JSON list of C-alpha atoms in Angstrom, two decimals:
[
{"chain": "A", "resi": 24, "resn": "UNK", "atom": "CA", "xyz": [0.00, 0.00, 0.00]},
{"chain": "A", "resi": 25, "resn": "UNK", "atom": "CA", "xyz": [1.40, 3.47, -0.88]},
{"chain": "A", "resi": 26, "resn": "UNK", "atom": "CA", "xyz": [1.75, 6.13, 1.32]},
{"chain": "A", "resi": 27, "resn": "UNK", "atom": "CA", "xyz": [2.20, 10.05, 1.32]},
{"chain": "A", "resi": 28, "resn": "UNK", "atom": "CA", "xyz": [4.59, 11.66, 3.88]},
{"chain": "A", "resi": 29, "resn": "UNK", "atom": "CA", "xyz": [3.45, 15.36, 3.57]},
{"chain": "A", "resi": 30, "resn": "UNK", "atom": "CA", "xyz": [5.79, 17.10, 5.94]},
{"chain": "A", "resi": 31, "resn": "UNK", "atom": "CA", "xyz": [5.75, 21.09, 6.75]},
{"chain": "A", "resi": 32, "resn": "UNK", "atom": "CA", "xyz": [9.29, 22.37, 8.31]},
{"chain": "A", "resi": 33, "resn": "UNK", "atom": "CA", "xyz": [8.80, 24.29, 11.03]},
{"chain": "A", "resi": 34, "resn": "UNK", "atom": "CA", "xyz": [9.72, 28.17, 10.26]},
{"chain": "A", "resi": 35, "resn": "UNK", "atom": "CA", "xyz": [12.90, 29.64, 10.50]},
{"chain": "A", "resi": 36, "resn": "UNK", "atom": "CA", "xyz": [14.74, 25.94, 10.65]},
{"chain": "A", "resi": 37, "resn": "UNK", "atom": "CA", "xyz": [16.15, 26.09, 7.01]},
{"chain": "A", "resi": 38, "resn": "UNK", "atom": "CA", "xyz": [19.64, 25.71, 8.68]},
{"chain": "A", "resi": 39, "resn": "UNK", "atom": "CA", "xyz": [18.18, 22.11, 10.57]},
{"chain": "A", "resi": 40, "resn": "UNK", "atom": "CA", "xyz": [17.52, 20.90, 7.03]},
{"chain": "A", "resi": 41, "resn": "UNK", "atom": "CA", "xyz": [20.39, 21.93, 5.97]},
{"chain": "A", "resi": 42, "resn": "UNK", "atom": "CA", "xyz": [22.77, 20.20, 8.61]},
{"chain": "A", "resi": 43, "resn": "UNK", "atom": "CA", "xyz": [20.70, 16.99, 8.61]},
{"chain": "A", "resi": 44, "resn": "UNK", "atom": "CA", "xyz": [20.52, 16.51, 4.80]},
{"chain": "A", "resi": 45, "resn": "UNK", "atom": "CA", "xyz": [23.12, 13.87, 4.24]},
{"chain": "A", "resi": 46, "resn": "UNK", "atom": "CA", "xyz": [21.40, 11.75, 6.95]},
{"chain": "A", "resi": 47, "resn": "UNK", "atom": "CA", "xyz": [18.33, 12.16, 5.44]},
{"chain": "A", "resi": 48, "resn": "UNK", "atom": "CA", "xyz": [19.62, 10.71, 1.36]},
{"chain": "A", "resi": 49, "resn": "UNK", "atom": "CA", "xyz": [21.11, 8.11, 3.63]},
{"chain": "A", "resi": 50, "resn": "UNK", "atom": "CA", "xyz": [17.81, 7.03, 4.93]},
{"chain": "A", "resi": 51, "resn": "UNK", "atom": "CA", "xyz": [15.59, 7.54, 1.82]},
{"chain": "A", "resi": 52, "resn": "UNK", "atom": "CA", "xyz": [18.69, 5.88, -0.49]},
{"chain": "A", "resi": 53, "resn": "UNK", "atom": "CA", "xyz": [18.02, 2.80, 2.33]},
{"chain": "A", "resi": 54, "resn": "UNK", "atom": "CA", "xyz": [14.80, 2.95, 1.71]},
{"chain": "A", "resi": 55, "resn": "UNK", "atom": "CA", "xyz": [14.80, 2.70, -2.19]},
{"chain": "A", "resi": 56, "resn": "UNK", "atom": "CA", "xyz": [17.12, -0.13, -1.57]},
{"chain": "A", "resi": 57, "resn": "UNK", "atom": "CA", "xyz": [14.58, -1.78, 0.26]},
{"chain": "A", "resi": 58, "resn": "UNK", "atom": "CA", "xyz": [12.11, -1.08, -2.58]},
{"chain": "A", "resi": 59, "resn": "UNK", "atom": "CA", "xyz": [9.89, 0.80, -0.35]},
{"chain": "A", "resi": 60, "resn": "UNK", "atom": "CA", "xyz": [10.61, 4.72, -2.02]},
{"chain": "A", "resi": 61, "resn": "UNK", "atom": "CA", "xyz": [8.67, 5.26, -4.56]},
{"chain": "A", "resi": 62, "resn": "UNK", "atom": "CA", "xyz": [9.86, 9.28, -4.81]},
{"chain": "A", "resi": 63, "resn": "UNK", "atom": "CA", "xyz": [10.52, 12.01, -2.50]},
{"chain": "A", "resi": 64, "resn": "UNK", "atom": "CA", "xyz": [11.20, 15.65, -2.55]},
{"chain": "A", "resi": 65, "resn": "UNK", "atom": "CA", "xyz": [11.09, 19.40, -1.10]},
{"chain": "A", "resi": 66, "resn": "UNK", "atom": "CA", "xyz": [8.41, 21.21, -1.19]},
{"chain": "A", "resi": 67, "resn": "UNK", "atom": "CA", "xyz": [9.71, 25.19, -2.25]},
{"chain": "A", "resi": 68, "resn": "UNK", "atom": "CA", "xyz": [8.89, 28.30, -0.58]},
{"chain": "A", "resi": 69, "resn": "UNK", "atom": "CA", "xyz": [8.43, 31.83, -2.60]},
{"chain": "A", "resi": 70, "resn": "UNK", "atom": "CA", "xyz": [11.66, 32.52, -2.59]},
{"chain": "A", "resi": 71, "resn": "UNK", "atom": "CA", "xyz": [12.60, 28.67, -3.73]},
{"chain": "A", "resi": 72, "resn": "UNK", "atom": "CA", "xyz": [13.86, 27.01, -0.54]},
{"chain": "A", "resi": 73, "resn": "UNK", "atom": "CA", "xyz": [13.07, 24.22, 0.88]},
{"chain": "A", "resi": 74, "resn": "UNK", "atom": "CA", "xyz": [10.31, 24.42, 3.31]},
{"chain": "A", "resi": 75, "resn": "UNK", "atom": "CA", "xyz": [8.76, 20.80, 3.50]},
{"chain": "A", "resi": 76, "resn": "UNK", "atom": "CA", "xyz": [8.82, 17.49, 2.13]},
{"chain": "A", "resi": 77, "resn": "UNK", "atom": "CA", "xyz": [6.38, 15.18, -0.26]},
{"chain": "A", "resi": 78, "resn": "UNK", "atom": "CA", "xyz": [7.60, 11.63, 0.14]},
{"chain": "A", "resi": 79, "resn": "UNK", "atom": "CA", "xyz": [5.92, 8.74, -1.31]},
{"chain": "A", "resi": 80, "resn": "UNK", "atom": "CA", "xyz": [6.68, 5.33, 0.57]},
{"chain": "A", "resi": 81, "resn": "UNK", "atom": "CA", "xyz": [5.12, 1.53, 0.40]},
{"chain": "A", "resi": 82, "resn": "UNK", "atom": "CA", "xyz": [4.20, 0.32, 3.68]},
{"chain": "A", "resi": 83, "resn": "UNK", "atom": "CA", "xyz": [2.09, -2.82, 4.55]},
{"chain": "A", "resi": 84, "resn": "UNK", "atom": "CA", "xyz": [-0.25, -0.21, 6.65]},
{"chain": "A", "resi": 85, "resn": "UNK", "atom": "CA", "xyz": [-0.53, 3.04, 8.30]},
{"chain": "A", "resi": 86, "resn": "UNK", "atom": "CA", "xyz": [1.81, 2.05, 11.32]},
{"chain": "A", "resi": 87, "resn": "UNK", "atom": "CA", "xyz": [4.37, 0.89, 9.48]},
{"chain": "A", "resi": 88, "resn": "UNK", "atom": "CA", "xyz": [4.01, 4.17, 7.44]},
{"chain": "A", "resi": 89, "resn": "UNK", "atom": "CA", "xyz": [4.05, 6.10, 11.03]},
{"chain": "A", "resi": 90, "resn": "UNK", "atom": "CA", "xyz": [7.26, 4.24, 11.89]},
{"chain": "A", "resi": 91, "resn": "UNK", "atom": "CA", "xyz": [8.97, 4.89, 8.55]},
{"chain": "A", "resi": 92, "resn": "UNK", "atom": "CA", "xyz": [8.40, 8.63, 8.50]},
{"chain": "A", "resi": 93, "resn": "UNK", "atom": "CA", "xyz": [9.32, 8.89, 12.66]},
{"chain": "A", "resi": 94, "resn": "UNK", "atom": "CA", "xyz": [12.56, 7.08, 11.88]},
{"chain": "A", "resi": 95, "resn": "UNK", "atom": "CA", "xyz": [13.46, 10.33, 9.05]},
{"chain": "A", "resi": 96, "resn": "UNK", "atom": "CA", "xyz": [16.44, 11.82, 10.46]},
{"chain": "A", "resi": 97, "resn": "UNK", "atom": "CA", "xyz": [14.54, 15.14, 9.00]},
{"chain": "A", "resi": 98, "resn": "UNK", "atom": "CA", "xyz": [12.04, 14.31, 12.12]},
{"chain": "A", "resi": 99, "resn": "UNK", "atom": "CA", "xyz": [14.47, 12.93, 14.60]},
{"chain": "A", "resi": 100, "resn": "UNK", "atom": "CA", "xyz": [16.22, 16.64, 13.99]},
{"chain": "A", "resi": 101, "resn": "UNK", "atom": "CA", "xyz": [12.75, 18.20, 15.04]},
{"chain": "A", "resi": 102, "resn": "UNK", "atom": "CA", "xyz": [12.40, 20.02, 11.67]},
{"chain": "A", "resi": 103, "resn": "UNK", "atom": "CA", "xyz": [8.82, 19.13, 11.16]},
{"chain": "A", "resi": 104, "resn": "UNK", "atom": "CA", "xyz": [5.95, 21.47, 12.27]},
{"chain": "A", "resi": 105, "resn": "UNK", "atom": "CA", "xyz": [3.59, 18.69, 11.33]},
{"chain": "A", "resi": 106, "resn": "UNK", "atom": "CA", "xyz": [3.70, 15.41, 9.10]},
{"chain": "A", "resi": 107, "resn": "UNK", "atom": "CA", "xyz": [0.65, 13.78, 7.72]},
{"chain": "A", "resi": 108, "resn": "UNK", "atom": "CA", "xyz": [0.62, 10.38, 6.55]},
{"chain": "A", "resi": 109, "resn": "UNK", "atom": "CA", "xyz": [-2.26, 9.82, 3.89]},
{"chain": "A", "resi": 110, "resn": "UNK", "atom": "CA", "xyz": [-2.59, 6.31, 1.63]},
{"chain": "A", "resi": 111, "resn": "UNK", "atom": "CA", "xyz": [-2.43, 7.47, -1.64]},
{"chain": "A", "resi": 112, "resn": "UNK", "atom": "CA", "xyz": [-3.26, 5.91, -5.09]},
{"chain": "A", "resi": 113, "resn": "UNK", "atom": "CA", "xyz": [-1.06, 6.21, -7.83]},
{"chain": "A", "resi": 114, "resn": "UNK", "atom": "CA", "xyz": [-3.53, 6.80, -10.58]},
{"chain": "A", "resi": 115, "resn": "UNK", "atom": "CA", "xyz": [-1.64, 8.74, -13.48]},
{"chain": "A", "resi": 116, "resn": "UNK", "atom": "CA", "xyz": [2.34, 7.68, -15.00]},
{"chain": "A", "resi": 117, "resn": "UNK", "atom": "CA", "xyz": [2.68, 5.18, -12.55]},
{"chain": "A", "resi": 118, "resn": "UNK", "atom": "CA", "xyz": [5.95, 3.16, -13.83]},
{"chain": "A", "resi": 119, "resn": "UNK", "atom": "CA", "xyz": [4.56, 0.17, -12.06]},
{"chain": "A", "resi": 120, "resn": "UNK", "atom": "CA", "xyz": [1.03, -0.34, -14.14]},
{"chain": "A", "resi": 121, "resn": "UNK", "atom": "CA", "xyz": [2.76, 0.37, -17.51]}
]
């Protein structure tokens, strides 16, 4: 089952992101290792910097989706103001149905 990881940063902690980056392609190249990544990315404020993240995970449910975006080294950091975790059907250019 897929899931959405739609994180906010809090404000003012572009430096946190910054700092904790490499730890964070660490985790998310594990998890596309595993198979589990499906595709991940910053969300951009006005001015272009990062201010969030969309990541896009397979989990066998909701807790293991919980677990998986808890164990981010983005979170661990305390970057996030929030983090929802939504299933999410790939509809539309989904490599996996073609």
């Amino acid at each position: 089952m897929l899931f959405a990881l739609i994180c906010k940063d809090k404000p003012g902690h572009l430096q946190v992101r910054l700092d904790t980056r490499p730890e964070h392609v660490a985790f998310l190249n594990d998890l596309n290792a595993k198979g589990a990544l499906k595709f991940a990315g910053p969300f951009l404020d006005g001015e272009g910097k990062p201010d969030g993240s969309l990541v896009v995970i397979e989990a066998a449910d909701n807790a293991a989706a919980q677990a998986i975006a808890a164990a981010d080294p983005y979170a661990k950091a305390g970057l996030f103001e929030s983090v929802q975790v939504r299933p999410w059907n790939w509809v539309f250019n989904n490599p996996a149905s073609a």
